[in-house]
Amino acid sequence: MKLIVFLLGAFLLTACYEDTDVTMHKAGVYKGKEDSHALSAEERAEVLKLRFNSVQTDR
Amino acid sequence: MARMKFLCDAERCIECNACVTACKNEHEVPWGINRRRVVTIDDGIPGEKSISVACMHCTDAPCQAVCPVDCFYTTADGVVLHDKDICIGCGYCFYACPFGAPQYPQEGAFGARGKMDKCTFCAGGPEEDNSVAEVEKYGRNRLAEGKLPLCAEMCSTKALIAGDGDIVADLFRSRVVRRGGRPDNWGWATAYKD
């Protein structure tokens, strides 16, 4: 019985875990998630240039 | 490196509001939030001018400067984005923005403000490209698909143009030269061609 209570208590207490990894704010510094892309900025610029010329040309 | 910019040609804009509709539809923007809107000056008076306004993705963005929690960042494409997980909805960016771009959904009782929402240049946010989280928080990421903002791509008169600032400037400059410094949608040259 004691073992069951102990195991149940241990199981329930695991839900009380709190992440203590705090991100400290520093003025003027973005510390959010990193915005990653499949293509590099240069590659993307080339793709978007082609897109601009094919879609937004003057009429 | 590219520096993405919007430009609205006031001589071409016909105030159809299709850019506003396209934006709301593409990103499923909730009721009461307008990431883009059309502003008309001297409405109803001959010579009225309309321009489509949204976040202009400033190179030195005032919203970014005043944010107390620094939730803004500028991508390598020059697009100003923000992380909604950090935003506290304080509204400082709204006061700082000269274009009125930041929008706030009403959340909770007593008109409490939610997290800020604004035009993303169809570039999503810091979540994984076109993931469920990104689409829900920021809308679609067209830039990751090699496409430009829908508002500009579907503009019927090509008044609203979006892309690399240098290319946009070249296109607009060629239009101004062709017009001879005068508007080309009304006036003697339009009324009495040849």
Coordinates of C-alpha atoms in Angstrom, one line a residue:
Chain A
M1 CA 0.0 0.0 0.0
K2 CA 2.8 2.4 1.0
L3 CA 4.5 1.6 -2.3
I4 CA 1.4 2.4 -4.3
V5 CA 0.9 5.7 -2.4
F6 CA 4.6 6.6 -2.9
L7 CA 4.4 5.8 -6.6
L8 CA 1.1 7.7 -7.0
G9 CA 2.5 10.6 -5.1
A10 CA 5.7 10.6 -7.2
F11 CA 3.6 10.5 -10.4
L12 CA 1.4 13.3 -9.3
L13 CA 4.3 15.5 -8.2
T14 CA 5.9 15.2 -11.6
A15 CA 3.1 17.3 -12.9
C16 CA 4.3 20.1 -10.5
Y17 CA 7.6 20.5 -12.3
E18 CA 8.2 24.1 -13.4
D19 CA 10.8 25.1 -15.9
T20 CA 13.2 27.4 -14.1
D21 CA 15.0 28.4 -17.3
V22 CA 14.2 32.1 -17.3
T23 CA 15.0 34.4 -20.2
M24 CA 16.4 37.6 -18.8
H25 CA 15.3 40.7 -20.7
K26 CA 18.0 42.9 -22.1
A27 CA 17.0 46.3 -23.6
G28 CA 17.1 46.4 -27.3
V29 CA 17.9 42.7 -27.8
Y30 CA 15.3 40.4 -29.4
K31 CA 15.4 37.1 -27.5
G32 CA 12.4 35.4 -29.1
K33 CA 12.3 32.4 -31.4
E34 CA 14.7 32.4 -34.3
D35 CA 13.1 32.7 -37.7
S36 CA 14.7 30.1 -39.9
H37 CA 14.1 29.6 -43.6
A38 CA 14.9 26.8 -46.0
L39 CA 16.6 29.2 -48.5
S40 CA 19.3 31.7 -47.7
A41 CA 18.5 35.5 -48.0
E42 CA 20.4 35.7 -51.3
E43 CA 18.6 32.7 -52.8
R44 CA 15.2 34.1 -51.6
A45 CA 16.0 37.5 -53.1
E46 CA 16.6 35.9 -56.5
V47 CA 13.4 33.9 -56.3
L48 CA 11.4 36.9 -55.3
K49 CA 12.9 39.1 -58.0
L50 CA 11.8 36.5 -60.6
R51 CA 8.4 36.5 -59.0
F52 CA 8.2 40.3 -59.1
N53 CA 9.1 40.4 -62.8
S54 CA 6.5 37.8 -63.7
V55 CA 3.6 39.1 -61.6
Q56 CA 4.0 42.8 -60.9
T57 CA 5.2 44.1 -64.3
D58 CA 3.7 47.3 -65.5
R59 CA 0.8 47.4 -67.9
Chain B
M1 CA 20.5 41.8 -49.9
A2 CA 16.9 42.6 -50.7
R3 CA 15.0 45.2 -48.6
M4 CA 11.3 44.5 -49.0
K5 CA 9.0 47.5 -49.4
F6 CA 5.5 48.4 -50.3
L7 CA 4.6 51.3 -52.5
C8 CA 1.2 52.5 -53.4
D9 CA 0.8 54.7 -56.5
A10 CA -1.9 57.2 -55.7
E11 CA -2.5 57.9 -59.4
R12 CA -3.5 54.3 -60.0
C13 CA -5.4 53.4 -56.8
I14 CA -9.1 53.2 -57.5
E15 CA -10.2 52.5 -53.9
C16 CA -11.6 49.1 -54.7
N17 CA -10.4 47.7 -51.4
A18 CA -9.5 44.4 -53.0
C19 CA -6.1 44.5 -51.3
V20 CA -7.9 44.6 -47.9
T21 CA -10.2 41.7 -48.8
A22 CA -7.3 39.6 -50.2
C23 CA -5.3 40.2 -47.0
K24 CA -8.2 39.2 -44.7
N25 CA -9.0 36.2 -46.8
E26 CA -5.4 34.9 -47.2
H27 CA -4.5 35.2 -43.5
E28 CA -8.0 34.6 -42.1
V29 CA -7.7 37.8 -40.2
P30 CA -10.4 38.0 -37.5
W31 CA -13.3 40.4 -37.5
G32 CA -12.3 43.9 -36.3
I33 CA -8.7 43.6 -37.3
N34 CA -7.4 45.3 -40.5
R35 CA -3.8 44.7 -41.4
R36 CA -4.4 46.8 -44.5
R37 CA -6.8 49.5 -45.3
V38 CA -7.4 52.1 -48.0
V39 CA -7.3 55.8 -47.1
T40 CA -8.9 58.4 -49.3
I41 CA -8.1 62.0 -49.2
D42 CA -10.7 64.6 -50.4
D43 CA -13.2 61.8 -50.8
G44 CA -16.0 62.8 -53.3
I45 CA -14.1 65.9 -54.5
P46 CA -12.6 65.8 -58.1
G47 CA -9.0 64.9 -57.8
E48 CA -9.4 62.7 -54.8
K49 CA -6.5 60.4 -54.0
S50 CA -6.5 57.0 -52.4
I51 CA -3.7 54.9 -51.0
S52 CA -3.5 51.5 -49.5
V53 CA -1.8 51.5 -46.2
A54 CA -0.3 48.7 -44.0
C55 CA 2.9 48.2 -42.1
M56 CA 5.6 49.8 -44.2
H57 CA 8.3 47.6 -42.8
C58 CA 10.5 50.7 -41.8
T59 CA 14.2 50.3 -42.0
D60 CA 14.5 52.0 -38.6
A61 CA 11.1 50.9 -37.2
P62 CA 9.7 53.1 -34.4
C63 CA 7.6 50.2 -33.1
Q64 CA 10.8 48.2 -32.7
A65 CA 12.4 51.1 -30.8
V66 CA 9.6 51.6 -28.3
C67 CA 8.7 48.0 -27.6
P68 CA 9.3 47.4 -23.8
V69 CA 9.8 43.6 -24.3
D70 CA 11.7 43.8 -27.6
C71 CA 9.4 41.4 -29.4
F72 CA 10.3 42.8 -32.9
Y73 CA 13.0 41.7 -35.2
T74 CA 13.9 42.5 -38.8
T75 CA 14.5 39.6 -41.2
A76 CA 17.3 39.3 -43.7
D77 CA 14.7 40.5 -46.3
G78 CA 14.1 43.7 -44.4
V79 CA 10.7 42.6 -43.1
V80 CA 9.7 43.8 -39.6
L81 CA 8.1 40.9 -37.7
H82 CA 7.2 40.2 -34.1
D83 CA 7.0 37.3 -31.8
K84 CA 3.5 37.0 -30.4
D85 CA 4.7 34.8 -27.5
I86 CA 6.7 37.8 -26.2
C87 CA 4.2 40.6 -27.0
I88 CA 2.3 41.9 -23.9
G89 CA -0.2 43.9 -25.9
C90 CA 0.8 47.2 -24.2
G91 CA 0.0 49.3 -27.3
Y92 CA 3.2 51.4 -27.3
C93 CA 3.9 50.3 -30.9
F94 CA 0.5 51.7 -31.9
Y95 CA 1.4 55.1 -30.6
A96 CA 4.8 55.0 -32.2
C97 CA 3.7 53.8 -35.7
P98 CA 3.1 56.7 -38.1
F99 CA 0.9 54.4 -40.3
G100 CA -1.4 53.0 -37.6
A101 CA -0.3 49.5 -38.6
P102 CA -0.5 47.7 -35.2
Q103 CA -3.9 46.2 -34.5
Y104 CA -5.2 44.6 -31.3
P105 CA -7.9 42.0 -31.0
Q106 CA -10.3 42.5 -28.1
E107 CA -9.7 39.7 -25.7
G108 CA -11.5 39.2 -22.4
A109 CA -13.7 41.5 -20.4
F110 CA -13.6 45.3 -20.2
G111 CA -12.1 45.6 -23.7
A112 CA -8.8 44.1 -22.7
R113 CA -6.3 44.1 -25.5
G114 CA -4.9 41.0 -27.0
K115 CA -1.5 40.5 -28.5
M116 CA -0.6 42.9 -31.4
D117 CA -1.3 41.9 -34.9
K118 CA 0.0 43.5 -38.1
C119 CA 1.0 43.0 -41.7
T120 CA 3.8 40.5 -42.0
F121 CA 4.6 41.2 -45.7
C122 CA 3.1 37.6 -46.0
A123 CA 6.3 36.4 -44.3
G124 CA 4.6 34.7 -41.3
G125 CA 6.5 34.8 -38.0
P126 CA 9.3 33.1 -36.1
E127 CA 7.5 29.7 -36.0
E128 CA 8.5 27.0 -38.5
D129 CA 7.5 28.0 -42.1
N130 CA 3.8 27.4 -42.8
S131 CA 3.4 25.3 -39.7
V132 CA 0.0 25.2 -38.0
A133 CA 1.3 27.5 -35.2
E134 CA 2.6 30.0 -37.8
V135 CA -0.6 30.1 -39.8
E136 CA -2.8 30.4 -36.7
K137 CA -0.7 33.2 -35.1
Y138 CA 0.5 35.2 -38.1
G139 CA -1.2 33.9 -41.3
R140 CA 0.4 32.3 -44.4
N141 CA 4.0 32.5 -45.2
R142 CA 4.0 33.3 -48.9
L143 CA 7.6 34.5 -49.0
A144 CA 8.8 31.1 -48.0
E145 CA 6.8 29.8 -51.0
G146 CA 8.6 32.2 -53.3
K147 CA 5.6 34.5 -53.6
L148 CA 5.1 38.2 -52.8
P149 CA 2.3 39.7 -50.7
L150 CA -1.1 38.8 -52.1
C151 CA -2.5 42.4 -51.7
A152 CA 0.1 43.6 -54.3
E153 CA 0.1 40.6 -56.5
M154 CA -3.7 40.8 -57.1
C155 CA -3.9 44.6 -57.4
S156 CA -5.8 45.0 -60.7
T157 CA -4.4 48.5 -61.5
K158 CA -0.9 47.6 -60.2
A159 CA -1.2 50.6 -57.9
L160 CA 0.1 48.6 -55.0
I161 CA 3.5 47.1 -55.6
A162 CA 5.6 45.1 -53.2
G163 CA 9.1 43.7 -53.5
D164 CA 12.8 44.6 -53.2
G165 CA 12.9 48.4 -52.7
D166 CA 15.4 49.0 -55.5
I167 CA 13.2 47.2 -58.1
V168 CA 10.0 48.9 -56.8
A169 CA 11.7 52.3 -57.0
D170 CA 12.9 51.6 -60.6
L171 CA 9.4 50.7 -61.6
F172 CA 7.8 53.7 -60.0
R173 CA 10.5 56.0 -61.4
S174 CA 9.7 54.7 -65.0
R175 CA 6.0 55.5 -64.4
V176 CA 6.7 59.0 -63.2
V177 CA 8.9 59.7 -66.2
R178 CA 6.2 58.3 -68.6
R179 CA 3.6 60.5 -67.0
G180 CA 5.8 63.6 -67.4
G181 CA 5.2 64.5 -63.8
R182 CA 1.5 64.7 -64.2
P183 CA -1.3 62.3 -63.3
D184 CA -2.3 60.0 -66.2
N185 CA -5.7 58.9 -65.1
W186 CA -7.5 62.2 -65.7
G187 CA -6.9 65.5 -67.5
W188 CA -6.7 66.7 -71.1
A189 CA -4.4 64.0 -72.3
T190 CA -6.8 61.4 -71.1
A191 CA -10.0 63.1 -72.3
Y192 CA -8.7 64.1 -75.7
K193 CA -6.3 61.4 -76.9
D194 CA -4.9 62.0 -80.3

